[in-house]
Coordinates of C-alpha atoms and ligand atoms in Angstrom, one line a residue:
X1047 CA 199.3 194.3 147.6
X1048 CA 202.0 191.7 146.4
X1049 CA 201.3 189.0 144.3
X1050 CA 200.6 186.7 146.6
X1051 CA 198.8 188.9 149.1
X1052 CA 195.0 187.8 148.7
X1053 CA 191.7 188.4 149.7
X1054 CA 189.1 186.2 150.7
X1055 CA 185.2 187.0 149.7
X1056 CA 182.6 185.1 151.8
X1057 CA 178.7 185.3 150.1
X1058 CA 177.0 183.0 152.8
X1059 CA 173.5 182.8 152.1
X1060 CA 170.6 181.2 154.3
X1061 CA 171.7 177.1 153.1
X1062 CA 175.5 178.1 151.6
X1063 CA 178.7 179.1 151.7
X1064 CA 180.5 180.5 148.9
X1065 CA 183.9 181.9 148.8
X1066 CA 187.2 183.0 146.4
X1067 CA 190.3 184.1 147.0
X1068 CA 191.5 187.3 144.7
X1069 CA 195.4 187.5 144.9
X1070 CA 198.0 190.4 144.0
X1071 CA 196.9 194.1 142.7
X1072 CA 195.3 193.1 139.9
X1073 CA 193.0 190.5 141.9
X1074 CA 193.3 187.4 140.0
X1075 CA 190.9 184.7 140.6
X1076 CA 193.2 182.6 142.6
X1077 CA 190.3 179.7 143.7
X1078 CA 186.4 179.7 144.4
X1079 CA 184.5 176.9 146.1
X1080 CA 181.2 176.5 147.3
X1081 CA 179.4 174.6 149.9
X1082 CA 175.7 173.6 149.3
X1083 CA 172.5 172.0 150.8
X1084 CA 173.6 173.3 154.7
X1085 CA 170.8 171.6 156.9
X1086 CA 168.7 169.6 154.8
X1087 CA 169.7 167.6 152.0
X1088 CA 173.5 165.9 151.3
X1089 CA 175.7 168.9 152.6
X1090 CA 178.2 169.3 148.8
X1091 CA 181.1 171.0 149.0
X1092 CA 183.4 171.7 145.6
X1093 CA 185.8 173.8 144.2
X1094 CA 187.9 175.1 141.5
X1095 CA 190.9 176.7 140.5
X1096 CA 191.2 179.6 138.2
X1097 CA 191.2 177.1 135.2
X1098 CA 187.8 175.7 136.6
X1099 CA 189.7 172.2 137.2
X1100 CA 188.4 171.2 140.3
X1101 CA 190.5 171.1 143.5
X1102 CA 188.5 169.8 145.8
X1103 CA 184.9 167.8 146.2
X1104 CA 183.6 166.5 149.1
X1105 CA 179.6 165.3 150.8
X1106 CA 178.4 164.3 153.5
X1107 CA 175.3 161.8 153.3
X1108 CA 174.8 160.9 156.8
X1109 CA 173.8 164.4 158.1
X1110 CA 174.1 167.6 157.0
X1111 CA 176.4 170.5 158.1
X1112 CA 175.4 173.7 159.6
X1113 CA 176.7 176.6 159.0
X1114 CA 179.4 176.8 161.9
X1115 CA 180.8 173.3 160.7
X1116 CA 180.4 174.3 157.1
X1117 CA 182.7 177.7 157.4
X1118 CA 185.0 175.2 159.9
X1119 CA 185.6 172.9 157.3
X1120 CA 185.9 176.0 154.9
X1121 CA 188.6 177.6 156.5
X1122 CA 190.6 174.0 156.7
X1123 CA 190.3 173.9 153.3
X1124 CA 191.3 177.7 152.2
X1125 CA 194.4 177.0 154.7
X1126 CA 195.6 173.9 153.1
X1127 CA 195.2 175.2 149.8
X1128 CA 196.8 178.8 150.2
X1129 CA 200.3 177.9 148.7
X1130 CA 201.8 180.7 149.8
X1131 CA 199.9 183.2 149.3
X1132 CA 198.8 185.5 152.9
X1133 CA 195.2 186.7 153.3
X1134 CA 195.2 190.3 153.7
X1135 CA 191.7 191.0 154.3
X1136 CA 188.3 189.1 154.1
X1137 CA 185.0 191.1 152.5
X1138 CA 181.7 189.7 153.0
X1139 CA 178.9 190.5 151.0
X1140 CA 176.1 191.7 153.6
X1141 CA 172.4 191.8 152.4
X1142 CA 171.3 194.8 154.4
X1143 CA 172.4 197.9 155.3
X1144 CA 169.7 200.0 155.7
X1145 CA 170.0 203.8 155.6
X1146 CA 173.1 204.0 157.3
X1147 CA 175.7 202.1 155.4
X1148 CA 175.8 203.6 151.7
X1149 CA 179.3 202.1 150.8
X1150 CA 181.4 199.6 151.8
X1151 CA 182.4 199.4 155.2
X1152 CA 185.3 197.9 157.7
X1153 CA 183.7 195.5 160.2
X1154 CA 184.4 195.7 164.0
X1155 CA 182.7 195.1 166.7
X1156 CA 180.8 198.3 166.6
X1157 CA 179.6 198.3 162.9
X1158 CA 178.6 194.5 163.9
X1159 CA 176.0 195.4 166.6
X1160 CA 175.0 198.4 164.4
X1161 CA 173.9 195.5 162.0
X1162 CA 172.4 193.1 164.5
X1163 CA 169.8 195.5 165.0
X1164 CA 168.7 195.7 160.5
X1165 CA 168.4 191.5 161.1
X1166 CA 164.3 192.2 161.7
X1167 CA 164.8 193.9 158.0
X1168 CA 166.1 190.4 156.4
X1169 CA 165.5 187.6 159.1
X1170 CA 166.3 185.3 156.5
X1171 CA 169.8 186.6 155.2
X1172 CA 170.9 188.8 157.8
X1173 CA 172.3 186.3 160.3
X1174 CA 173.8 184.1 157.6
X1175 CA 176.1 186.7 156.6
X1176 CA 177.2 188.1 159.6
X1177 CA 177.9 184.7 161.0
X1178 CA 181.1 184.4 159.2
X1179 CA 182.3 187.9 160.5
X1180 CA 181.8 186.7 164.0
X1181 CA 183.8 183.2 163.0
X1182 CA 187.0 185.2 161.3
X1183 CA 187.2 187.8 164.1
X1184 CA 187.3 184.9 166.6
X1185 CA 190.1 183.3 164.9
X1186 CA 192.2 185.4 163.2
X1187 CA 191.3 188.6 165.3
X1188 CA 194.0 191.6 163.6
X1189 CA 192.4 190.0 159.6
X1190 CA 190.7 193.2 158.8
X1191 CA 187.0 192.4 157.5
X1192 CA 184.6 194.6 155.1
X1193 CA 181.2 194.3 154.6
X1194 CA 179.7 195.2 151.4
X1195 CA 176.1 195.8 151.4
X1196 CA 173.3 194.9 148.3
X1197 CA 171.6 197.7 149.9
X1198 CA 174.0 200.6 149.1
X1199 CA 173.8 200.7 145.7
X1200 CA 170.6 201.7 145.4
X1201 CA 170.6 204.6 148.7
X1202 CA 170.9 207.4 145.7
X1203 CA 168.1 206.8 144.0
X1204 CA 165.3 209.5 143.9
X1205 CA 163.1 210.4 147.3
X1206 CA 159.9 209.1 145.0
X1207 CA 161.7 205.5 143.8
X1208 CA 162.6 204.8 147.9
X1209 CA 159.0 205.4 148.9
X1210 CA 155.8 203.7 149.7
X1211 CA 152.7 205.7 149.8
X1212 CA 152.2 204.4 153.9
X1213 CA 151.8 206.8 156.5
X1214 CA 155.1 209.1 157.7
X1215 CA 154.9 207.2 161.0
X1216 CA 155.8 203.7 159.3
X1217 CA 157.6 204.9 157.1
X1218 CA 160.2 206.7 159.5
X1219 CA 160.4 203.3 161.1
X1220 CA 162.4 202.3 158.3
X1221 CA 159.4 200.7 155.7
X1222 CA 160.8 201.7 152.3
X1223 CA 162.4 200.3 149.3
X1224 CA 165.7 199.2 149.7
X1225 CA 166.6 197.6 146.5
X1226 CA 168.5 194.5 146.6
X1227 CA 171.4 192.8 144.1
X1228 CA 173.4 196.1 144.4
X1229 CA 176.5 194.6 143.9
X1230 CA 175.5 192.6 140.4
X1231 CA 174.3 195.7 139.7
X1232 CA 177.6 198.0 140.3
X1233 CA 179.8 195.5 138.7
X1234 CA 177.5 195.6 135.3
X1235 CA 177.4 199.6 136.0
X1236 CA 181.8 199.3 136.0
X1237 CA 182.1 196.7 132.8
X1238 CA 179.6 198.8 130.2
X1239 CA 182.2 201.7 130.0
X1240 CA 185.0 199.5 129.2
X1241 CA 182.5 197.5 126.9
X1242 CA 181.5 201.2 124.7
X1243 CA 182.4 204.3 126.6
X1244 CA 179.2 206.2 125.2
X1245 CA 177.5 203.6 127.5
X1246 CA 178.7 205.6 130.9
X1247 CA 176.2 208.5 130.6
X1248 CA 173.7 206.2 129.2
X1249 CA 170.0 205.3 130.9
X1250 CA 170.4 201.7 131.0
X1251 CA 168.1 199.0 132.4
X1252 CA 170.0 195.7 133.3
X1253 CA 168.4 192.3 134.6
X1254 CA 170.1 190.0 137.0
X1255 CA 168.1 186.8 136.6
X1256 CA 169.1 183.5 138.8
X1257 CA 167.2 181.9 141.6
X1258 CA 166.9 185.1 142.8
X1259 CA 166.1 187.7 140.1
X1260 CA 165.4 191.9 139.7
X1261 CA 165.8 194.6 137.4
X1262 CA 167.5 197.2 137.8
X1263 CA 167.4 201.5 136.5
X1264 CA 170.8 203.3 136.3
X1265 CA 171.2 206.4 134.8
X1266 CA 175.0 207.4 134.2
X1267 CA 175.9 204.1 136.3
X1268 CA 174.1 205.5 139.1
X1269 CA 170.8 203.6 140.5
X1270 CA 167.6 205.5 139.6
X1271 CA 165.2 202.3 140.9
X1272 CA 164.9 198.7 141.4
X1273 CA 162.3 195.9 141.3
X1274 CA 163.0 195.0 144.6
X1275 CA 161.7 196.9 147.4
X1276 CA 161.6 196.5 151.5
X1277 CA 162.5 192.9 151.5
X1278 CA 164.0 190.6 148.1
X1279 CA 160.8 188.9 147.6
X1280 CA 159.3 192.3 145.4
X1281 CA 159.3 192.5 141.7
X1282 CA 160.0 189.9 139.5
X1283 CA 158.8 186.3 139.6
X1284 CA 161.9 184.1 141.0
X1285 CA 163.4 180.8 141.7
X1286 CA 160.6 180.2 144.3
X1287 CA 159.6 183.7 145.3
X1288 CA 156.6 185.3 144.1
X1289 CA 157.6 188.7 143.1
X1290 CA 155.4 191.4 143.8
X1291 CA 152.0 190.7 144.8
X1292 CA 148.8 192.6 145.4
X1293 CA 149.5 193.5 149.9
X1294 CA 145.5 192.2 149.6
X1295 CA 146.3 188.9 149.4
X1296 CA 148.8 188.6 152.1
X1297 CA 145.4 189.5 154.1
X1298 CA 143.5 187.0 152.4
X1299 CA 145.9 184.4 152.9
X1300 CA 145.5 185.3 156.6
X1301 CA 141.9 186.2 157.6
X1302 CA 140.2 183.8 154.7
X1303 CA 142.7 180.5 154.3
X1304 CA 143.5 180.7 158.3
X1305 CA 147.5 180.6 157.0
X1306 CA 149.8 182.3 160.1
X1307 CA 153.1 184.2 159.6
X1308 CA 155.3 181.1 158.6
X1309 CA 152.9 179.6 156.1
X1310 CA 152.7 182.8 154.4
X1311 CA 156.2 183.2 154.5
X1312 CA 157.2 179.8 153.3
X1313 CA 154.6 180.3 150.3
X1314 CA 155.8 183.4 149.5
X1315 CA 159.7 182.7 149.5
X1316 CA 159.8 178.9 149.0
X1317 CA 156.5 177.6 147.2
X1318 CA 155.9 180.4 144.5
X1319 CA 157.4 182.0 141.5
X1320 CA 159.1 179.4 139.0
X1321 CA 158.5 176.1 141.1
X1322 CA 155.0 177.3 142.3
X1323 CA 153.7 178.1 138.7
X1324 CA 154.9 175.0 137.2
X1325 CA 154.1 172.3 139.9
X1326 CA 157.5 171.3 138.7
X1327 CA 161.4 172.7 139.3
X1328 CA 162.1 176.3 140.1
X1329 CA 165.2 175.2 137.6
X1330 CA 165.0 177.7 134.4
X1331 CA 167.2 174.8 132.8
X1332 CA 164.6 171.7 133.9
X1333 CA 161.4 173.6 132.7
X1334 CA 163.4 174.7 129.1
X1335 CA 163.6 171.3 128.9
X1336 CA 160.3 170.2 129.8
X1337 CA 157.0 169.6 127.5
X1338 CA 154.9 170.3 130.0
X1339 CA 152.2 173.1 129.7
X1340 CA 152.7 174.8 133.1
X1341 CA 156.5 175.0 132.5
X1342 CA 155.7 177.2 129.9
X1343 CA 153.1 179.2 131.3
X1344 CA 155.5 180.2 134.3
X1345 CA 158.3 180.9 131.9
X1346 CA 156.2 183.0 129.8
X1347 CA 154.6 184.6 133.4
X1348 CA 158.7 185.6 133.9
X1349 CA 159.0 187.0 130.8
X1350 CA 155.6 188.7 130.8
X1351 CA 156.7 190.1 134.1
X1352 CA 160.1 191.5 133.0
X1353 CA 158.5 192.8 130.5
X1354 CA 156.0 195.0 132.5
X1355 CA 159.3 195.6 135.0
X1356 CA 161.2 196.9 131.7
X1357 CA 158.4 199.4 130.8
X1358 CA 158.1 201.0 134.1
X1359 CA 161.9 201.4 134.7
X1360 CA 162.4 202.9 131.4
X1361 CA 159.8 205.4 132.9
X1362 CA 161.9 206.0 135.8
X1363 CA 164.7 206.8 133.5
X1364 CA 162.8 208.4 130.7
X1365 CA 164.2 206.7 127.8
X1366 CA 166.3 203.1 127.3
X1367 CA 169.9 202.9 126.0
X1368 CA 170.8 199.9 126.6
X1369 CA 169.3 196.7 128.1
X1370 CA 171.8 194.0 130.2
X1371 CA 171.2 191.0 131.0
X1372 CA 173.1 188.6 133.9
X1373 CA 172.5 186.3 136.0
X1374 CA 172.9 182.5 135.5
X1375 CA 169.3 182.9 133.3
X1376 CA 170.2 185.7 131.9
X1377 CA 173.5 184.7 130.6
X1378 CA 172.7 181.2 129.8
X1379 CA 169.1 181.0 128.2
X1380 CA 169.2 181.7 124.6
X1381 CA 165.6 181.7 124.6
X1382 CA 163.8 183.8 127.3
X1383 CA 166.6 186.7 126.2
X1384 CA 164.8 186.3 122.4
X1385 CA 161.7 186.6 124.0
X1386 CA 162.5 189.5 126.3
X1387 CA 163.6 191.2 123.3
X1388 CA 160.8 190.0 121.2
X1389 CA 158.2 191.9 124.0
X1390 CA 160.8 195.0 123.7
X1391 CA 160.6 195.7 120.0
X1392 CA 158.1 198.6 120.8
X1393 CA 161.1 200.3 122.9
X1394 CA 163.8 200.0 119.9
X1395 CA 164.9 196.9 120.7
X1396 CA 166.3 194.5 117.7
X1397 CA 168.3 191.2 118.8
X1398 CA 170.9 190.1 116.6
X1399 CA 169.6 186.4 116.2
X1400 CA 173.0 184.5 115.9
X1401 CA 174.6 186.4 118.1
X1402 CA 171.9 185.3 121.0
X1403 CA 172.1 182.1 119.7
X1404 CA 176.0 181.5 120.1
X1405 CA 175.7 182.2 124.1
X1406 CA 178.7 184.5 124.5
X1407 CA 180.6 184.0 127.4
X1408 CA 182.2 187.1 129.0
X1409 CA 180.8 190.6 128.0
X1410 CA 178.9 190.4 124.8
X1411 CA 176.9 192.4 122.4
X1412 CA 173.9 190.6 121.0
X1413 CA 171.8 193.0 119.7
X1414 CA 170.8 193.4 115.6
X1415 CA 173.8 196.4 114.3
X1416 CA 170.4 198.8 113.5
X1417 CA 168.8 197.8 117.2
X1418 CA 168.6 201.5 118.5
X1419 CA 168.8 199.8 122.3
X1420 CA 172.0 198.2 122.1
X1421 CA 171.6 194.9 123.9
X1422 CA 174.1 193.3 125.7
X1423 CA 175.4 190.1 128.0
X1424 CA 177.4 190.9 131.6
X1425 CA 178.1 187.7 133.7
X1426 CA 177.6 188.4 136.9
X1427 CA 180.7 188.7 139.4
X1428 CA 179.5 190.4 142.9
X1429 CA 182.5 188.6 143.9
X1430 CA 185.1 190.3 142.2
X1431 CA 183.4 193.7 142.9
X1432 CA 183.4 192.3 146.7
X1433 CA 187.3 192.3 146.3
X1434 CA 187.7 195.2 144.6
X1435 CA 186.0 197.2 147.6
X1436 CA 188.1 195.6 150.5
X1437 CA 191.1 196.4 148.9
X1438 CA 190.2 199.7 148.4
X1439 CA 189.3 200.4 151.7
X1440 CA 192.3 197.8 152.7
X1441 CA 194.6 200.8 150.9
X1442 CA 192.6 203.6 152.7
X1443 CA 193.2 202.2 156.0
Ligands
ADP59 P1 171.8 182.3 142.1 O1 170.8 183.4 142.1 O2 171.5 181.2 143.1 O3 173.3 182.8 142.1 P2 172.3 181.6 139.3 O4 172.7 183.0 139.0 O5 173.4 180.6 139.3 O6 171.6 181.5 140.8 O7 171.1 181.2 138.4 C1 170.5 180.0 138.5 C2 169.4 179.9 137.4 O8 170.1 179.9 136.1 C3 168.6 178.6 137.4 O9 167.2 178.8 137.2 C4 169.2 177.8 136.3 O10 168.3 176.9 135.7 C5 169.5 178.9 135.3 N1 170.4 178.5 134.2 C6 171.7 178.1 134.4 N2 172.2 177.7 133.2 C7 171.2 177.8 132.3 C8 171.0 177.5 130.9 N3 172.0 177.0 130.2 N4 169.8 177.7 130.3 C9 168.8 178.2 131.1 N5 168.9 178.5 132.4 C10 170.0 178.3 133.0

C-alpha cells in the first residue's frame, strides 16, 4: 500500500449507509460519513474527517432516499472528496455467512450467489449488505471487494455452544446459533494484548452494547459462545429487540392474540427491548435522563439481563479474567457499567469508581487496582478491523 492507496469500508444496514476510507499501510482514518433515516423519516447524511471536523452535511425533507440513491450520492461524495488518494479495494461488512464462510472473503460473482441463498437466514440485513457489492462491481468492475462476515467469528466455538436441542433433521437445515457482532468482537479480542499481554491467554467476557447489543465468551481471543443465536434478536434486551424469549410465546402471540408473521416480527425487532419496556425512547441516553419509572425498570431489566448473560458465559469459559465493555452504551454510560459491576462483585469484580466516572476515551482500565477481574473500556471499531482484513487479503491476492 502507498500512502495514499486507501480502502473503503461500507457497513449498510437495513435504514443506513456508513462508510470510511483507511489510507496507506498503516490504515489511517482518512474520512467516515454516514447516511441515516433511508425510507422513512428526513434522509441525513454527514461526515467527518479524521479530526472529527465535519466535511460534509446534507438532508433531504421532501422524501427520503433509498438505498440505491443513498450509495449514489455516497459514491459522488467519496469521489469528490478523495484528494488524491486511489481506492484499492472496498470491504463490506456482511451479516451472515453461515457455515461456509469462516473468514474473510473476496467477493465475485460466485461467492455473491453463494450468499443470496443465507438471505432466508437474515431477511432483514442480508440484502442491505450485499446491495452495495452489486453497486461497486457495476461501476468500478476490476475494484476488488471483501466481505467480512459477523458470523465467522464465532464458527470455532464448541459443537455444544452452536447447538439447539431440535431434532437432527432441522438442525442439518442450518437452525443453529450463529453468533452475531463477530467483528466488535475480534477487534476487542486484537486491542487486550496490546492493552496487558497476560490478557491474550485470558477467559474474557466482553459486551458490545448499542442499539444492537450481545455478549460475548473468548477464551485466548478465540470465541467460546455468544448471546446471540440463529438470528440477532437472541440474548440480551436491545435498542428495540427483545432479546431472548421463551419460543412459547412466539406461539402464544400467534394461536392466542391472532398476530401473523409480520406483527410478530415487527414486535419482536421494532416494539420491544429498551423502547418497548419504557413506553418511551429505545435511546440509553433519553431514558438516563428521564424520571420516569419505566425508564428505569427497562434499564435495570438490561442490566438484570447482562447480568444473568455474564454468569452463564463465565460458565462457558469456566472462570472470568477480564470483563469489556463497548459499544456506544458501553463506552459512554458511566452508570449502567457501575451497576454491571455492582451485580458482578460475587465474580471478583471491583470498579475503580473515578476511573468509571471520568469516561475514558480510547482503551481504558476502570477497574479498583485489587479487582481480581480486571475491568476494562474498548471502543468499538468493526470498521477498522473491516480494513485490516481487505488488505490482508488485498496482499494475499
Ligand atoms: P449502533 O448499534 O447503532 O452502532 P451505538 O453503538 O452507537 O449504536 O450505540 C447507541 C446507544 O448508545 C444508544 O442507546 C445511545 O443512547 C447510547 N449512548 C451513546 N452515548 C451515550 C451516553 N453518553 N450515555 C449513555 N448512553 C449513550
Amino acid at each position: 500500500m502507498a500512502p495514499n492507496d486507501s480502502i473503503v469500508v461500507i457497513n449498510a444496514g437495513s435504514s443506513s449507509i456508513k462508510f470510511s476510507l483507511f489510507s496507506g499501510a498503516a490504515l489511517a482514518l482518512t474520512f467516515k460519513g454516514k447516511i441515516e433515516n433511508l425510507y422513512s423519516g428526513v434522509t441525513r447524511f454527514s461526515a467527518q474527517d479524521a479530526q472529527g471536523q465535519s466535511i460534509g452535511e446534507r438532508s433531504w425533507p421532501a422524501a427520503p432516499l433509498d438505498h440505491e440513491a443513498g450509495m449514489r450520492f455516497l459514491i459522488d461524495f467519496a469521489q469528490t472528496h478523495l484528494e488524491g488518494h486511489r481506492v484499492v479495494a472496498v470491504g463490506h461488512r456482511i451479516v451472515h455467512g453461515g457455515v461456509a464462510y469462516s473468514g474473510p472473503q473476496r467477493l465475485d460473482a460466485k461467492v455473491l450467489a453463494a450468499l443470496e441463498k443465507l438471505i432466508p437466514l437474515a431477511p432483514l440485513h442480508l440484502p442491505h449488505n450485499l446491495a452495495p457489492v452489486r453497486a461497486v462491481m457495476a461501476m468500478a468492475p476490476d475494484v476488488p471487494q471483501m466481505g467480512c462476515f459477523d458470523t465467522a467469528f464465532h464458527i470455532g466455538q464448541p459443537a455444544e455452544a452452536q447447538a439447539f436441542a431440535l431434532p437432527a433433521r432441522i438442525t442439518e437445515q442450518g437452525v443453529r446459533r450463529y453468533g452475531f457482532h463477530g467483528l466488535s468482537y475480534e477487534y476487542i479480542a486484537s486491542r487486550l494484548p496490546e492493552a496487558d499481554p497476560a490478557l491474550a491467554h485470558a477467559k474474557v467476557v466482553a459486551a458490545h452494547l448499542g442499539n444492537g447489543a450481545s455478549m460475548c465468551a473468548m477464551a485466548a481471543g478465540r470465541s467460546v459462545a455468544s448471546s446471540m443465536g440463529f438470528t440477532a434478536v437472541d440474548g440480551l434486551p436491545m435498542g428495540t429487540r427483545c432479546g431472548a424469549l421463551d419460543p412459547g410465546v412466539v406461539l402464544y402471540l400467534i394461536d392466542e392474540l391472532g398476530m401473523d408473521v409480520g406483527a410478530v416480527q415487527k414486535l419482536l425487532y421494532q416494539e420491544s427491548g429498551l423502547l418497548g419496556v419504557s413506553g418511551i425512547s429505545s435511546d440509553m441516553r433519553t431514558l438516563e435522563q428521564s424520571d420516569d419509572p419505566r425508564a428505569r425498570a427497562a434499564i435495570a431489566l438490561m442490566v438484570y439481563r447482562i447480568g444473568r448473560e455474564l454468569g452463564s458465559l463465565a460458565a462457558a469459559l469456566g472462570g472470568l479474567d477480564a470483563l469489556v465493555f463497548s459499544g456506544g452504551i458501553g463506552e459512554n454510560s458511566v452508570a449502567l457499567r457501575a451497576a454491571v459491576c455492582r451485580d458482578a462483585a460475587w465474580l471478583g469484580v471491583e470498579l475503580d469508581v473515578e476511573a468509571n466516572a471520568a469516561n475514558p476515551r480510547g482503551v481504558a482500565r476502570i477497574s479498583a487496582a485489587g479487582s481480581r477481574v480486571p475491568v476494562w473500556v474498548v471502543p468499538a471499531n468493526e470498521e477498522l478491523m473491516i480494513a485490516r482484513h481487505t488488505l490482508s487479503l488485498l496482499e494475499k491476492a
